[in-house]
Amino acid sequence: MADGSEKNAVVSNKKVIFKDYVSGFPKESNMVVTIDENLKLKVTDDSKNILVKNHYLSCDPYMRLLMKNQSTEIFDPYTPGAIRMPGLTAYGGFYEVCAPKKGEYVFVSAASGAVGQLVGQFAKLMGCYVVGSAGTQDKVELLKNKFGFDDAFNYKEEPDLNAAVKRYFPEGIDIYFENIGGKMLDAVLLNMRVRGRIAVCGMISQYNCDQPEGVHNLMSIVYKRVRIEGFAVADYYPQYSKFLDFILPYIREGKIKYVEDIVEGLENGPTALIGLFNGRNVGKQVVVVASQ
Amino acid sequence: MADGSEKNAVVSNKKVIFKDYVSGFPKESNMVVTIDENLKLKVTDDSKNILVKNHYLSCDPYMRLLMKNQSTEIFDPYTPGAIRMPGLTAYGGFYEVCAPKKGEYVFVSAASGAVGQLVGQFAKLMGCYVVGSAGTQDKVELLKNKFGFDDAFNYKEEPDLNAAVKRYFPEGIDIYFENIGGKMLDAVLLNMRVRGRIAVCGMISQYNCDQPEGVHNLMSIVYKRVRIEGFAVADYYPQYSKFLDFILPYIREGKIKYVEDIVEGLENGPTALIGLFNGRNVGKQVVVVASQ
């Protein structure tokens, strides 16, 4: 803020407010868009506060968990830096938790999402065989033709997920990057290879369940000596500059592609957020709040 | 075998035979004890075969899995050396998979069993706080008074396992040594600390289920960044001599105690084996086949 007059400017400020904690599948009507008309932008000269104007908002599945009336220990470290959260999530989760090796078989669920699309491309850079699952034929095509997955399938068209996973991985799975949970996890557990690794990034199929589905095939953990590990992007904040050094050259050279699903206007924020749970978004969901 | 006459001796040989694959809870009637009356002990002079006389048999929960009509990949490496299998299982599972640190909170289920009793004592040697669960009051007393667990409880007397686990671990659990599965795992998942570790040694509560129970609280893996890892004793065979160097001095000095439940006679083998799944055994179940 350059001078006193700007500090005392009066502006309007649009907000998306949650009416109450949400149980079951969230609805747009759980939120209301309000406008504060006469918001004074006050920062006194001796204040250490700063004024921030948001240009973009990020919509991510984990935000559903913040709408529940229960605390978790994962979100305490949530801090700004987070606009590139999905990239760092994919980076930390794949390279650190999955410990991939060339030639391994990698399966990514919710693969066209903000994190999944990057995990698949990282796995290809590593020389792995990569299959992704998604919920529409368009997304399946995107995975194969834009992101370079070796194969992909629409899980909604598979009456038997176990058979589907087995068909795409006749030799079994070394690495499963888990974004879904529930029935997909059960199918994958039956198809893991010895010393396979499952990095649990999220379980979007469970976020809207008040009572989560049961997972039945956990004995595979013993039979196959499988490691299942949850992680949080906050664990990798110290590696953020290393991550940028890694990914920016690939993005500049076009070796890593990134698809965003951009919605204009904060008033469309609720629709964009709910759309994540219907799979309406294609790629990373972003809301443009201000164009300058 | 010292001379030709012994090689050609005729002996009787008692056997326990499984009649067929077993579904549901195994019964003694699934097995039959037979005697071959006229077994010739033939080893020709140029043979590389050897004759072996068994003195003891080991009964272990994993044997239930071998009675199922399904193959697993964990049992291929099963080899002799295995009479000290529970000790090496406890050693590899606790020190390698759990990666314990002094002062951590450790929970062991089926804690008076062959593996559990050792894990608890290893954890005490490491300076951890250790609680065990078992299925009778006698076993609970054994855990506290003989094996030195800090505390112990009878899970059969707890109507709410989640509340029980929370009561014994108000600060949460760093390490869970999993021998049970099912409802106990669900309760533990809700009480794990951040970056907790669950070493999955077995899931005895599930061995007799044709359709395993569902585990519902897997989202805790993400909330708490928990690592769940299955392992097999075969992975630690190369460390067997290191394990003996470690444990033998403690046993000689009385710092590690070991309780065996000894049954005399192969004809009592089926009863001993079935007893594992009723929790009838106290400590490691051994069948004495021959006294000399």
XYZ file of C-alpha atoms in Angstrom:
584
model
C 0.000 0.000 0.000
C 1.691 3.135 -1.202
C 0.002 5.939 0.704
C -2.473 6.772 3.443
C -5.414 7.322 1.110
C -5.269 3.752 -0.204
C -5.100 2.452 3.341
C -8.368 4.128 4.113
C -10.144 3.144 0.885
C -13.634 1.666 1.211
C -14.276 -1.405 -0.891
C -16.810 -4.180 -1.235
C -15.732 -7.700 -0.346
C -17.448 -10.851 -1.605
C -17.447 -13.943 0.622
C -18.571 -17.552 0.461
C -19.959 -18.522 3.865
C -20.763 -22.020 5.077
C -24.080 -22.002 6.892
C -23.276 -24.949 9.147
C -21.277 -28.178 9.332
C -22.207 -30.489 6.483
C -23.301 -34.108 6.812
C -23.527 -36.388 3.755
C -23.041 -35.069 0.220
C -22.494 -31.275 0.254
C -24.898 -29.051 -1.665
C -24.498 -25.593 -3.099
C -27.256 -24.541 -0.701
C -24.897 -25.294 2.213
C -23.098 -22.102 1.185
C -24.177 -18.539 0.696
C -22.381 -15.774 -1.205
C -22.490 -12.461 0.646
C -21.081 -9.010 -0.022
C -19.728 -6.639 2.603
C -20.331 -3.261 0.922
C -18.336 -0.904 3.094
C -15.172 -2.634 4.098
C -12.446 -0.202 5.163
C -8.950 -1.265 4.235
C -7.252 -0.066 7.393
C -3.661 -0.742 8.188
C -2.086 1.648 10.659
C 1.436 2.838 9.940
C 2.968 0.898 12.819
C 1.095 -2.322 12.040
C 2.858 -5.453 10.863
C -0.326 -6.592 9.105
C -0.543 -6.551 5.343
C -3.486 -6.289 2.991
C -3.929 -9.093 0.473
C -6.092 -9.167 -2.635
C -7.007 -12.675 -3.774
C -6.920 -13.245 -7.508
C -7.487 -16.999 -7.542
C -9.033 -19.536 -5.219
C -8.175 -23.200 -5.215
C -10.899 -25.846 -4.840
C -9.634 -29.179 -3.531
C -11.300 -32.332 -2.236
C -9.719 -32.100 1.230
C -11.783 -28.946 1.836
C -14.760 -31.260 2.323
C -13.103 -32.532 5.489
C -12.994 -29.021 6.932
C -16.779 -28.835 6.669
C -17.205 -31.670 9.150
C -17.797 -31.093 12.814
C -14.670 -32.969 13.785
C -11.120 -31.850 14.133
C -8.224 -33.668 12.509
C -4.545 -33.266 13.116
C -3.592 -32.871 9.510
C -4.782 -29.383 8.848
C -3.042 -27.535 11.637
C 0.018 -26.863 9.512
C -2.060 -25.361 6.685
C -0.291 -22.171 5.633
C -0.079 -19.957 2.523
C 2.224 -21.450 -0.032
C -0.603 -23.720 -0.693
C -1.635 -22.437 -4.120
C 0.789 -25.004 -5.530
C -0.386 -27.556 -3.005
C -1.389 -30.287 -5.496
C 2.002 -30.183 -7.212
C 3.938 -30.521 -3.983
C 1.497 -33.225 -2.855
C 2.167 -35.247 -5.991
C 5.922 -34.692 -5.654
C 6.250 -35.631 -1.990
C 3.738 -38.449 -2.186
C 5.225 -40.076 -5.251
C 8.961 -39.629 -4.788
C 9.141 -39.883 -1.006
C 6.291 -42.167 0.050
C 6.113 -44.450 -3.000
C 9.916 -44.722 -3.437
C 9.458 -45.647 -7.129
C 11.892 -47.640 -9.236
C 12.223 -47.809 -12.996
C 9.994 -50.433 -14.576
C 7.535 -50.686 -11.703
C 3.769 -50.936 -12.191
C 1.957 -47.816 -10.984
C -1.773 -47.273 -10.592
C -3.285 -43.841 -9.944
C -6.948 -43.359 -9.043
C -8.728 -40.043 -9.657
C -5.928 -39.751 -12.147
C -7.142 -36.722 -14.075
C -7.418 -34.680 -10.880
C -5.055 -31.994 -9.721
C -2.661 -34.416 -8.043
C -3.215 -37.567 -10.109
C -2.305 -36.048 -13.471
C 1.093 -35.054 -12.083
C 1.743 -38.366 -10.340
C 1.171 -40.221 -13.610
C 3.580 -37.964 -15.467
C 6.213 -38.250 -12.719
C 5.878 -42.032 -12.949
C 6.399 -41.943 -16.724
C 9.507 -39.767 -16.264
C 10.775 -42.463 -13.877
C 10.260 -45.180 -16.496
C 7.296 -46.870 -14.828
C 4.250 -48.450 -16.449
C 1.282 -46.277 -15.463
C -2.460 -46.833 -15.574
C -5.007 -44.319 -14.315
C -8.688 -44.531 -13.473
C -11.209 -41.729 -13.895
C -14.964 -41.284 -14.039
C -15.695 -40.238 -17.656
C -14.519 -41.318 -21.092
C -13.244 -37.783 -21.773
C -10.977 -37.996 -18.758
C -9.755 -41.425 -19.831
C -8.809 -39.988 -23.232
C -7.071 -37.064 -21.528
C -4.981 -39.459 -19.445
C -3.877 -41.482 -22.451
C -3.489 -38.741 -25.051
C -2.407 -35.656 -23.128
C -0.702 -36.935 -19.999
C 0.926 -40.006 -21.571
C -0.448 -42.702 -19.259
C 0.167 -46.165 -20.725
C -3.492 -46.994 -20.224
C -6.592 -45.747 -18.424
C -10.124 -46.856 -17.647
C -13.480 -45.471 -16.577
C -14.205 -47.060 -13.213
C -17.910 -46.234 -13.538
C -18.168 -48.654 -16.445
C -16.570 -51.533 -14.558
C -19.092 -53.737 -12.741
C -16.235 -55.677 -11.084
C -13.390 -53.414 -9.983
C -11.217 -56.355 -8.961
C -11.469 -57.821 -12.462
C -10.781 -54.409 -14.008
C -7.643 -53.842 -11.959
C -6.459 -57.381 -12.705
C -7.041 -56.824 -16.432
C -4.860 -53.701 -16.480
C -2.243 -55.192 -14.161
C -1.930 -58.911 -14.924
C 1.476 -58.823 -13.183
C 0.121 -56.877 -10.198
C 0.739 -53.378 -8.846
C 3.940 -52.119 -7.231
C 2.689 -48.644 -6.412
C -0.847 -47.405 -5.869
C -1.357 -43.691 -5.464
C -4.606 -43.639 -3.494
C -7.052 -40.791 -3.923
C -10.324 -42.723 -3.710
C -10.597 -45.282 -0.881
C -13.481 -47.709 -0.369
C -14.160 -50.314 -3.071
C -11.222 -49.249 -5.249
C -8.808 -49.788 -2.351
C -10.302 -53.233 -1.746
C -9.797 -54.164 -5.413
C -6.239 -52.852 -5.427
C -5.309 -54.709 -2.219
C -6.095 -57.995 -3.974
C -3.778 -57.064 -6.831
C -0.691 -55.748 -5.058
C 2.720 -57.255 -5.684
C 5.069 -58.340 -2.905
C 6.524 -55.274 -1.136
C 4.088 -52.970 -2.895
C 3.482 -49.459 -1.607
C 0.232 -47.547 -1.247
C 0.585 -43.801 -0.722
C -2.664 -42.509 0.729
C -3.181 -38.987 -0.479
C -6.920 -38.948 0.172
C -10.087 -41.020 0.000
C -12.568 -38.807 -1.813
C -15.164 -41.575 -2.054
C -15.412 -41.479 1.735
C -15.541 -37.737 2.434
C -19.310 -37.547 2.127
C -19.983 -40.687 4.162
C -20.912 -40.179 7.792
C -19.988 -43.839 8.334
C -17.104 -44.800 6.032
C -17.313 -47.979 3.961
C -15.525 -51.042 5.287
C -12.327 -52.196 3.594
C -12.155 -55.983 3.673
C -8.953 -57.144 2.040
C -6.390 -55.847 4.519
C -4.907 -59.323 4.989
C -3.181 -58.659 1.659
C -0.949 -56.314 3.644
C 0.519 -59.390 5.330
C 0.422 -61.782 2.379
C 2.245 -59.297 0.158
C 4.209 -57.338 2.798
C 2.516 -54.171 1.615
C 3.262 -50.749 3.087
C 0.345 -48.285 3.299
C 1.317 -44.775 4.265
C -0.624 -41.585 4.671
C 1.044 -38.255 4.140
C 0.279 -34.562 4.162
C 1.618 -31.888 1.866
C 2.687 -29.884 4.915
C 5.398 -32.485 5.528
C 7.006 -31.384 2.262
C 6.882 -27.605 2.629
C 10.624 -27.540 3.358
C 11.169 -29.117 -0.079
C 9.137 -26.522 -1.939
C 12.053 -24.764 -3.652
C 13.588 -28.133 -4.577
C 10.226 -29.076 -6.063
C 10.107 -25.883 -8.142
C 13.667 -26.470 -9.383
C 12.548 -29.940 -10.420
C 9.250 -29.170 -12.098
C 9.657 -25.767 -13.747
C 12.114 -26.940 -16.439
C 9.797 -29.832 -17.319
C 6.831 -27.470 -17.592
C 8.808 -25.013 -19.742
C 9.932 -27.828 -22.052
C 6.388 -29.162 -22.297
C 7.412 -32.490 -20.768
C 4.931 -32.051 -17.962
C 1.470 -30.818 -18.832
C -1.095 -29.442 -16.471
C -4.818 -29.024 -17.028
C -6.807 -26.554 -14.972
C -10.567 -26.175 -14.847
C -11.102 -22.435 -14.463
C -14.328 -20.852 -13.241
C -14.802 -17.066 -13.303
C -16.222 -15.223 -10.295
C -16.448 -15.981 -6.602
C -20.229 -16.375 -6.926
C -19.487 -19.600 -8.846
C -17.219 -20.897 -6.071
C -19.856 -23.095 -4.397
C -20.723 -24.790 -7.708
C -17.039 -25.396 -8.428
C -16.417 -26.886 -5.001
C -19.451 -29.208 -5.092
C -18.443 -30.258 -8.601
C -15.293 -31.900 -7.230
C -17.419 -34.569 -5.575
C -19.469 -35.202 -8.705
C -16.265 -35.387 -10.757
C -17.534 -32.441 -12.858
C -14.109 -30.787 -12.937
C -11.463 -31.835 -15.428
C -8.083 -31.176 -13.827
C -7.232 -28.753 -11.095
C -10.250 -26.626 -10.085
C -9.494 -22.920 -9.840
C -11.845 -19.987 -9.206
C -10.779 -16.632 -10.641
C -11.841 -14.033 -8.105
C -10.269 -10.926 -9.596
C -8.701 -10.473 -12.992
C -6.250 -7.794 -11.855
C 22.082 -93.153 10.737
C 25.083 -95.203 11.772
C 24.688 -98.493 9.957
C 22.665 -100.383 7.377
C 20.437 -102.123 9.869
C 19.066 -98.804 11.215
C 18.441 -97.601 7.683
C 16.228 -100.591 7.061
C 14.412 -100.456 10.397
C 10.609 -100.692 10.312
C 8.807 -98.154 12.468
C 5.332 -96.763 13.006
C 4.707 -93.131 12.089
C 1.868 -91.040 13.462
C 0.381 -88.299 11.281
C -2.216 -85.550 11.552
C -4.070 -85.342 8.237
C -6.405 -82.582 7.116
C -9.481 -84.085 5.495
C -10.184 -81.112 3.239
C -9.864 -77.341 2.974
C -11.554 -75.640 5.913
C -14.160 -72.905 5.703
C -15.211 -70.926 8.797
C -13.973 -71.828 12.269
C -11.797 -74.976 12.158
C -12.843 -78.021 14.189
C -10.873 -80.917 15.537
C -13.010 -83.119 13.287
C -11.406 -81.432 10.258
C -8.329 -83.468 11.139
C -7.690 -87.147 11.653
C -4.758 -88.786 13.420
C -3.502 -91.847 11.533
C -0.671 -94.315 12.098
C 1.424 -95.923 9.393
C 2.443 -99.177 11.064
C 5.125 -100.493 8.768
C 7.143 -97.556 7.578
C 10.588 -98.539 6.313
C 13.311 -96.028 7.028
C 15.140 -96.425 3.762
C 17.987 -94.236 2.730
C 20.282 -95.731 0.154
C 24.009 -95.243 0.609
C 24.333 -92.882 -2.349
C 21.274 -90.809 -1.396
C 21.561 -87.194 -0.331
C 18.320 -87.534 1.654
C 18.399 -87.590 5.420
C 16.041 -89.071 7.968
C 14.594 -86.695 10.544
C 12.823 -87.507 13.787
C 10.532 -84.741 15.023
C 10.578 -84.120 18.758
C 8.416 -81.001 18.867
C 5.773 -79.444 16.673
C 4.918 -75.778 16.674
C 1.281 -74.618 16.485
C 0.848 -71.094 15.150
C -2.115 -69.017 14.015
C -0.813 -68.572 10.449
C -1.291 -72.326 9.933
C -5.004 -71.597 9.662
C -4.280 -69.742 6.417
C -2.691 -72.846 4.932
C -5.974 -74.710 5.409
C -7.766 -72.385 2.993
C -8.258 -73.223 -0.643
C -6.372 -70.164 -1.772
C -2.718 -69.562 -2.353
C -0.861 -66.632 -0.862
C 2.563 -65.350 -1.667
C 3.800 -65.248 1.857
C 4.307 -68.903 2.542
C 6.521 -69.844 -0.367
C 9.667 -69.026 1.558
C 8.660 -71.272 4.489
C 11.723 -73.296 5.400
C 13.102 -75.121 8.471
C 14.636 -72.730 10.881
C 11.120 -71.965 11.741
C 10.991 -73.505 15.218
C 12.144 -70.121 16.485
C 9.806 -68.379 14.077
C 7.840 -66.367 16.674
C 11.018 -64.918 18.179
C 12.398 -63.783 14.852
C 8.942 -62.466 13.904
C 8.823 -60.322 17.023
C 12.399 -59.136 16.463
C 12.060 -58.202 12.794
C 8.566 -56.802 13.183
C 9.333 -54.635 16.182
C 12.836 -53.364 15.506
C 12.676 -53.109 11.714
C 9.046 -52.363 10.863
C 8.040 -50.356 13.942
C 11.327 -48.410 14.160
C 10.709 -47.742 17.890
C 12.112 -44.839 19.892
C 12.550 -44.497 23.631
C 9.475 -43.126 25.357
C 7.003 -44.035 22.642
C 3.560 -45.501 23.365
C 3.278 -49.112 22.222
C 0.170 -51.273 22.028
C 0.324 -55.044 21.422
C -2.775 -57.126 20.720
C -2.839 -60.889 21.377
C -0.068 -59.851 23.713
C 0.330 -63.087 25.660
C 0.809 -65.077 22.446
C 4.053 -66.436 21.112
C 4.995 -63.202 19.334
C 3.209 -60.619 21.473
C 4.890 -61.517 24.764
C 8.300 -60.889 23.167
C 7.283 -57.660 21.435
C 6.125 -56.234 24.758
C 9.405 -57.138 26.442
C 11.466 -55.726 23.553
C 9.474 -52.501 23.856
C 10.205 -52.295 27.594
C 13.930 -52.863 26.928
C 13.705 -49.904 24.511
C 12.181 -47.673 27.206
C 8.688 -47.508 25.723
C 5.346 -47.447 27.536
C 3.631 -50.740 26.702
C 0.045 -51.929 27.031
C -1.173 -55.331 25.884
C -4.600 -56.808 25.260
C -5.565 -60.436 25.773
C -8.722 -62.514 26.132
C -8.687 -63.731 29.771
C -7.921 -62.211 33.138
C -5.155 -64.788 33.698
C -3.397 -63.619 30.569
C -3.790 -59.988 31.617
C -2.101 -60.817 34.943
C 0.671 -62.652 33.099
C 1.328 -59.603 30.924
C 1.576 -57.268 33.898
C 3.303 -59.511 36.429
C 5.539 -61.800 34.407
C 6.312 -59.916 31.201
C 6.471 -56.421 32.718
C 3.911 -54.667 30.543
C 2.977 -51.270 32.013
C -0.675 -52.185 31.737
C -2.987 -54.718 30.106
C -6.691 -55.321 29.547
C -9.120 -58.097 28.652
C -10.667 -57.018 25.344
C -13.592 -59.424 25.872
C -14.721 -57.337 28.836
C -14.705 -54.069 26.898
C -18.045 -53.258 25.253
C -16.470 -50.263 23.473
C -12.967 -51.012 22.178
C -12.422 -47.423 21.077
C -13.106 -46.191 24.615
C -10.865 -48.906 26.060
C -7.926 -48.026 23.820
C -8.417 -44.324 24.556
C -8.467 -45.048 28.299
C -5.117 -46.854 28.175
C -3.592 -44.377 25.723
C -4.938 -40.898 26.513
C -1.969 -39.463 24.589
C -2.466 -41.852 21.653
C -0.431 -44.716 20.234
C 2.899 -44.423 18.422
C 3.298 -48.113 17.615
C 0.670 -50.801 17.250
C 1.856 -54.370 16.832
C -1.142 -55.887 15.053
C -2.001 -59.539 15.588
C -5.803 -59.262 15.584
C -7.360 -57.148 12.811
C -11.048 -56.280 12.506
C -12.664 -54.227 15.266
C -9.449 -53.834 17.263
C -7.711 -52.300 14.246
C -10.613 -49.903 13.773
C -10.369 -48.795 17.412
C -6.602 -48.366 17.209
C -6.793 -46.341 13.979
C -8.872 -43.732 15.820
C -6.217 -43.474 18.537
C -2.989 -43.297 16.562
C -0.573 -40.410 17.006
C 0.867 -38.426 14.130
C 3.440 -40.528 12.210
C 2.405 -43.660 14.086
C 3.357 -47.079 12.784
C 1.299 -50.256 12.590
C 3.261 -53.448 11.984
C 0.852 -56.083 10.709
C 2.055 -59.446 11.900
C -1.294 -61.165 11.465
C -5.045 -60.741 11.838
C -6.155 -63.797 13.758
C -9.708 -62.498 14.193
C -10.112 -62.742 10.418
C -8.594 -66.156 9.678
C -11.842 -68.014 10.211
C -13.979 -65.531 8.263
C -14.776 -66.453 4.684
C -15.614 -62.773 4.144
C -13.344 -60.599 6.282
C -14.835 -57.823 8.400
C -14.704 -54.289 7.035
C -12.272 -51.806 8.558
C -13.815 -48.353 8.518
C -11.384 -45.857 9.981
C -8.658 -45.890 7.329
C -8.925 -42.131 6.816
C -6.904 -41.902 10.041
C -3.969 -43.009 7.898
C -4.146 -39.635 6.164
C -5.129 -37.495 9.152
C -2.248 -38.858 11.229
C 0.235 -39.771 8.441
C 0.214 -43.351 9.684
C 2.305 -46.094 8.120
C 0.803 -49.603 8.055
C 3.192 -52.313 6.976
C 2.863 -56.049 6.631
C 5.869 -58.271 7.030
C 6.852 -61.917 7.001
C 9.378 -63.676 9.171
C 11.045 -65.018 6.036
C 12.255 -61.483 5.300
C 14.377 -61.708 8.462
C 15.947 -65.139 8.051
C 19.281 -63.524 7.107
C 19.255 -61.830 10.529
C 18.719 -65.037 12.461
C 22.195 -65.275 13.972
C 22.116 -61.561 14.861
C 18.766 -62.209 16.549
C 20.221 -65.086 18.590
C 23.200 -62.945 19.635
C 20.705 -60.335 20.781
C 18.206 -62.482 22.621
C 20.204 -65.310 24.199
C 22.026 -63.143 26.772
C 18.712 -61.569 27.829
C 17.136 -65.007 28.233
C 20.136 -66.291 30.237
C 20.017 -63.241 32.505
C 16.253 -63.653 32.975
C 15.584 -60.241 31.454
C 13.401 -61.776 28.780
C 10.923 -64.440 29.816
C 9.120 -66.849 27.584
C 6.016 -68.896 28.344
C 5.226 -72.026 26.372
C 2.031 -74.045 26.462
C 3.186 -77.627 26.070
C 0.936 -80.500 25.008
C 2.185 -84.109 25.058
C 1.559 -86.422 22.115
C 0.807 -85.898 18.460
C -2.717 -87.218 18.992
C -3.383 -83.989 20.914
C -2.103 -81.860 18.010
C -5.536 -81.078 16.530
C -6.860 -79.899 19.916
C -3.799 -77.710 20.425
C -4.113 -76.148 16.990
C -7.836 -75.414 17.280
C -7.201 -74.002 20.754
C -5.204 -71.134 19.224
C -8.381 -69.720 17.718
C -10.298 -70.017 20.981
C -7.408 -68.420 22.854
C -7.099 -71.576 24.971
C -3.308 -71.528 24.829
C -1.242 -69.372 27.169
C 1.954 -68.467 25.376
C 3.633 -70.293 22.555
C 1.823 -73.570 21.699
C 4.133 -76.554 21.349
C 3.295 -80.227 20.829
C 5.818 -82.731 22.161
C 5.858 -85.576 19.646
C 8.718 -87.653 21.009
C 10.538 -87.328 24.294
C 13.818 -88.676 22.979
